[in-house]
Tab-separated table of C-alpha atoms in Angstrom:
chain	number	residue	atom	x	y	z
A	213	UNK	CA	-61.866	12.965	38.470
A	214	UNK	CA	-63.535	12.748	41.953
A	215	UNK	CA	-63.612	15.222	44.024
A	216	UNK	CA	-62.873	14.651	47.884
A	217	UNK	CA	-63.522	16.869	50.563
A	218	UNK	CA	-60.749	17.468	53.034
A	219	UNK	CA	-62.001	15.704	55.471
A	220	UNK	CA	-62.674	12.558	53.585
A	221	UNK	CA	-58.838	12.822	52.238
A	222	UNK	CA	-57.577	13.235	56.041
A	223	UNK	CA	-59.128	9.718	56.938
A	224	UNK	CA	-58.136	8.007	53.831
A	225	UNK	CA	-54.383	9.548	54.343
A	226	UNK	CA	-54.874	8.141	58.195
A	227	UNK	CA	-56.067	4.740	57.108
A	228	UNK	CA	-53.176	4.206	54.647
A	229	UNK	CA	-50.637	5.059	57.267
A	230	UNK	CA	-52.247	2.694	59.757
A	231	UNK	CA	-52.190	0.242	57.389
A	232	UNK	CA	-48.718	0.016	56.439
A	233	UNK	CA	-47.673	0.523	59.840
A	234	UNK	CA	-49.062	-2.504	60.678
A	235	UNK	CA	-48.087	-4.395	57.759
A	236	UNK	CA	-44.167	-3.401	58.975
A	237	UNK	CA	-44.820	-4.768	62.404
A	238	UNK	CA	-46.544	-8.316	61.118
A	239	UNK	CA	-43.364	-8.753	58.929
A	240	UNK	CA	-40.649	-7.231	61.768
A	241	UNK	CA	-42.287	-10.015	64.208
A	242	UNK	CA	-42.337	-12.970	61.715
A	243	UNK	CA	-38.787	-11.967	60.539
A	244	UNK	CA	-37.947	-11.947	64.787
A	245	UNK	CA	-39.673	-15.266	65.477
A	246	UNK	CA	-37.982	-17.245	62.479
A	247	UNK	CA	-34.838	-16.591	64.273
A	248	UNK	CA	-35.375	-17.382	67.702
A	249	UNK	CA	-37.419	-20.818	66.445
A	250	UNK	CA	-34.222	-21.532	64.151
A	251	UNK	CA	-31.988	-21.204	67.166
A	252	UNK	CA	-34.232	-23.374	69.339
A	253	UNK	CA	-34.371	-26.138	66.812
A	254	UNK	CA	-30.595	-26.404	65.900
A	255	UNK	CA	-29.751	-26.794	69.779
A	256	UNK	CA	-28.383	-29.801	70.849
A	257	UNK	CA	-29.195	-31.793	73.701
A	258	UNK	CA	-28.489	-34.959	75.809
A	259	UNK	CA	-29.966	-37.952	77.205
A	260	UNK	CA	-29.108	-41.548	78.894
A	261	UNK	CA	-30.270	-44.387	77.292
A	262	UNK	CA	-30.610	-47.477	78.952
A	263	UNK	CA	-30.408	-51.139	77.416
A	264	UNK	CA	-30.707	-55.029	79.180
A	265	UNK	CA	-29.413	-57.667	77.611
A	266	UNK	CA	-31.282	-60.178	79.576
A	267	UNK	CA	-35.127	-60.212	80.217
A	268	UNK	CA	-37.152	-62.980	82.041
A	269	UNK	CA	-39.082	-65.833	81.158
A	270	UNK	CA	-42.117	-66.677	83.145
A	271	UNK	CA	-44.055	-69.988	84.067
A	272	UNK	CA	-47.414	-69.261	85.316
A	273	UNK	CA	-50.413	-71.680	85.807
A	274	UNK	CA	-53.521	-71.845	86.916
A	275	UNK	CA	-54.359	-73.587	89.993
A	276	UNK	CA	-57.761	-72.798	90.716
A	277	UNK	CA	-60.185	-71.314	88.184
A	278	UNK	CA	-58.815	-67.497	88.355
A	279	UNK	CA	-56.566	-68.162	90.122
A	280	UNK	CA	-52.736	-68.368	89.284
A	281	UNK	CA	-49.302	-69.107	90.358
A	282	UNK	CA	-45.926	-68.082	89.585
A	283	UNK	CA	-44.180	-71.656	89.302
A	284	UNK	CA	-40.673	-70.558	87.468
A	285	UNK	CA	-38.607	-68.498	86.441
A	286	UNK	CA	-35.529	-67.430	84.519
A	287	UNK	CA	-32.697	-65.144	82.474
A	288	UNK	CA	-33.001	-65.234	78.879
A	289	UNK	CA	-32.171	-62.786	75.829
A	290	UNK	CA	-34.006	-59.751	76.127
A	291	UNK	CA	-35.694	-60.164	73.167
A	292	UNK	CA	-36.822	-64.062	74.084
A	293	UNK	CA	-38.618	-62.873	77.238
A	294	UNK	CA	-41.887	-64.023	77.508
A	295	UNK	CA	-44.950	-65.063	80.214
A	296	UNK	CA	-45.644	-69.006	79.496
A	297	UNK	CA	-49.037	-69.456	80.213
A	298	UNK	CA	-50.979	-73.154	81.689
A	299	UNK	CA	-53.999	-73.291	82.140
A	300	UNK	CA	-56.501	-75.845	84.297
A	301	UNK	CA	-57.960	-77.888	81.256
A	302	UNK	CA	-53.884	-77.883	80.133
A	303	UNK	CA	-53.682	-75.427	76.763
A	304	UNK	CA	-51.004	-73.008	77.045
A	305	UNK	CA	-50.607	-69.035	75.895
A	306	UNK	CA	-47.061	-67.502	75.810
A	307	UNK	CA	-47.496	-63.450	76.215
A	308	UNK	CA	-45.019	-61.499	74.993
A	309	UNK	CA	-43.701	-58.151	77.061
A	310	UNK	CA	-46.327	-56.050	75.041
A	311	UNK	CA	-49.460	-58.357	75.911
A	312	UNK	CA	-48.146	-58.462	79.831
A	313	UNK	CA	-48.190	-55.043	79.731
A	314	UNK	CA	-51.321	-54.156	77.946
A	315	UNK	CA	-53.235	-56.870	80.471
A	316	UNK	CA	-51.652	-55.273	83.581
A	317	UNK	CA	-52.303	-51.636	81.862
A	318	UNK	CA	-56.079	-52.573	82.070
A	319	UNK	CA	-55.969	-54.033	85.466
A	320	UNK	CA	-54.918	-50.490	86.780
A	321	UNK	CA	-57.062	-48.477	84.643
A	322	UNK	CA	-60.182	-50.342	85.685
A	323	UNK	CA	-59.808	-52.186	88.570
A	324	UNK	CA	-56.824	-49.610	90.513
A	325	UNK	CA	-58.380	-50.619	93.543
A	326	UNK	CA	-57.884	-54.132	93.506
A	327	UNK	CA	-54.589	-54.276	92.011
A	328	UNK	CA	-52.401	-56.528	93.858
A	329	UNK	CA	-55.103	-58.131	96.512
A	330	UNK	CA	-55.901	-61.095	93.769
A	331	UNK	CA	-54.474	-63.959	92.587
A	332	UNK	CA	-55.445	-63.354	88.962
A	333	UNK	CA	-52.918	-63.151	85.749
A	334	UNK	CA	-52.498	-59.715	85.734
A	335	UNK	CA	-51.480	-59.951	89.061
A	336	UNK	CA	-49.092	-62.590	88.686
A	337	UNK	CA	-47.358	-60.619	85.596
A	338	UNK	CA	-46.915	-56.861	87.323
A	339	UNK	CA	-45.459	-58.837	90.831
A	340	UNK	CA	-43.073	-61.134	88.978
A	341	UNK	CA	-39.745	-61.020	87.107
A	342	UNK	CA	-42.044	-59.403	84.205
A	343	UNK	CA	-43.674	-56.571	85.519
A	344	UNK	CA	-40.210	-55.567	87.614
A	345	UNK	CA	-38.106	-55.618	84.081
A	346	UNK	CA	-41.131	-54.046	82.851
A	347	UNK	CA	-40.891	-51.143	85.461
A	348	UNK	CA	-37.439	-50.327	85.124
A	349	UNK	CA	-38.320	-48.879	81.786
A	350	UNK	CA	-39.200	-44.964	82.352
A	351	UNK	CA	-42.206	-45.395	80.315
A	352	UNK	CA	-43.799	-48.352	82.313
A	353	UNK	CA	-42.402	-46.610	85.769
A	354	UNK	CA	-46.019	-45.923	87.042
A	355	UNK	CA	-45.807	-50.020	87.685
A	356	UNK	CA	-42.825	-49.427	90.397
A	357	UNK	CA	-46.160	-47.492	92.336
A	358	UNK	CA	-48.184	-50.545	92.622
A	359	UNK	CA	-45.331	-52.880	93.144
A	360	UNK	CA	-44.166	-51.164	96.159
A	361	UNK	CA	-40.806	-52.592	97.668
A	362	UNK	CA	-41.670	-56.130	96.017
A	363	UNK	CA	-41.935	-58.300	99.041
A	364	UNK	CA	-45.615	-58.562	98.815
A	365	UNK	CA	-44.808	-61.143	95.417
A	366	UNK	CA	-43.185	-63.617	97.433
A	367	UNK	CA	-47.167	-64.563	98.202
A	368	UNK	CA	-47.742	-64.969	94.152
A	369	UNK	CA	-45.006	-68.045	94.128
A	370	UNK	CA	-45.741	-71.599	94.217
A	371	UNK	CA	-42.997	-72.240	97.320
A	372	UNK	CA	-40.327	-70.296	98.342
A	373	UNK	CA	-37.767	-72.374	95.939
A	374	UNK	CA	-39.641	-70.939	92.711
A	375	UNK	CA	-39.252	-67.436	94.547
A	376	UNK	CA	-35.383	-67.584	94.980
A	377	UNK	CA	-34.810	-68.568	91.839
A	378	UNK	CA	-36.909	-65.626	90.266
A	379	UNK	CA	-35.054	-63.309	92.959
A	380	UNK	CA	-31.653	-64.747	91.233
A	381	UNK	CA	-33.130	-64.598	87.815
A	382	UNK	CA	-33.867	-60.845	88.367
A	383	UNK	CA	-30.613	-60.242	89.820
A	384	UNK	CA	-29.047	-61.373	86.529
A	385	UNK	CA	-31.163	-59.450	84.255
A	386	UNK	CA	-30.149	-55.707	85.937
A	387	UNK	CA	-26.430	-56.990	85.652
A	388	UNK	CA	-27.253	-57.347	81.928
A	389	UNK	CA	-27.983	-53.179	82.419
A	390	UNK	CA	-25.766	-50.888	79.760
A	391	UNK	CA	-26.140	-47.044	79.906
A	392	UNK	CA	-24.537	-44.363	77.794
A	393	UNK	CA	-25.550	-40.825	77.324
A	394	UNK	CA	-26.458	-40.021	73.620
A	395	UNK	CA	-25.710	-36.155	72.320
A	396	UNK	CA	-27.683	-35.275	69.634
A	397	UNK	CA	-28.864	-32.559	67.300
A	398	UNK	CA	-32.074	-32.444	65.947
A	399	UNK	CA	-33.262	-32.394	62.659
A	400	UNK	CA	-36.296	-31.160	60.724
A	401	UNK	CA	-37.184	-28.731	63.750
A	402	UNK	CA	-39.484	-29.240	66.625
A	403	UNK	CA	-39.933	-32.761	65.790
A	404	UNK	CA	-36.509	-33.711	66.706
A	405	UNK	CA	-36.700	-32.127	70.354
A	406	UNK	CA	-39.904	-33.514	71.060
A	407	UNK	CA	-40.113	-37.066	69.453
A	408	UNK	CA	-36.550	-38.129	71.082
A	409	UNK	CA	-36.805	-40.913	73.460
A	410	UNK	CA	-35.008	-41.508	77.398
A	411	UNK	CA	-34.089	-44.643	78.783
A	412	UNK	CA	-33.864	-43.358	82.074
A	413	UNK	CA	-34.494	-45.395	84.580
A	414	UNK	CA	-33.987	-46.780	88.028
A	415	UNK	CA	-31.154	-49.043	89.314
């Protein structure tokens, strides 16, 4: 048997106590944090989603090279909107609402500076019936900045006729607006609170 001096048994007794007293307060603090996470995750909460039922189609073509016009435009099903492209040596494009978006998402990330004070597609697509249906989403509100009050896109229409019609095309695609507030309770934890989605937007 080994013999140990007193003051050799002393520390050992110490470290053992330490030891387990620690142990006690790691598992009292995990046992306290389950329970408040548990109660965090099972809470419920609320948001207002927001739905059109219209969108807008858009006729755009190219008068000079680099240069575009907004020639027409009108109400459609939400989910038939779409930018119809012309070009000068006559081929056509038709962007959908994610390609107007990711072309006018690059015009502000590298040309912020410019946005708005040319007449190039980008341009055309953030100051017409697009990019306004596009900025009424809460996601794409950042748009609404560069926008401003929207009387400086009268200037990207081909006459004042194709402008009036947009501004009545428009006006028919927010009366197409549905909102209703969703109550919900999450499930599988943290993912639930975080990955939920708003539709909040502006009138």
């Amino acid at each position: 048997m080994t013999q140990l001096r007193k003051g050799s048994f002393l520390k050992r007794a110490k470290d053992i106590s330490i030891s387990s007293a620690l142990a006690l307060t790691i598992l009292s603090s995990g046992i306290g944090m389950t329970g408040c996470g548990s109660n965090e995750d099972e809470e419920a909460y609320s948001y207002e989603e927001t739905n059109y039922s219209k969108g807008i189609r858009s006729h755009i073509k190219e008068v000079k090279p680099g240069e575009f016009k907004i020639t027409d435009e009108e109400s459609v099903e939400a989910d038939k909107s779409v930018a119809i492209v012309t070009y000068l040596d006559g081929h056509t494009d038709s962007l959908s609402t994610a390609a107007a978006k990711a072309l006018i998402d690059d015009e502000i990330r590298n040309n912020q500076s410019s946005v708005g004070h040319h007449s190039g597609l980008s341009t055309m697509l953030l100051y017409g019936g697009m990019g306004y249906m596009l900025g009424r989403s809460s996601n794409n509100a950042y748009m609404n900045n560069y926008r401003g009050n929207g009387s400086a896109a009268r200037g990207f229409y081909a006459d004042p006729n194709a402008y009036n019609k947009s501004q009545g095309a428009v006006q028919q695609a927010n009366a197409s607006r549905t909102t209703r507030m969703v109550t919900s309770r999450p499930k599988g934890g943290r993912n639930g609170f975080f990955g939920r989605s708003s539709g909040r937007s502006g009138g």
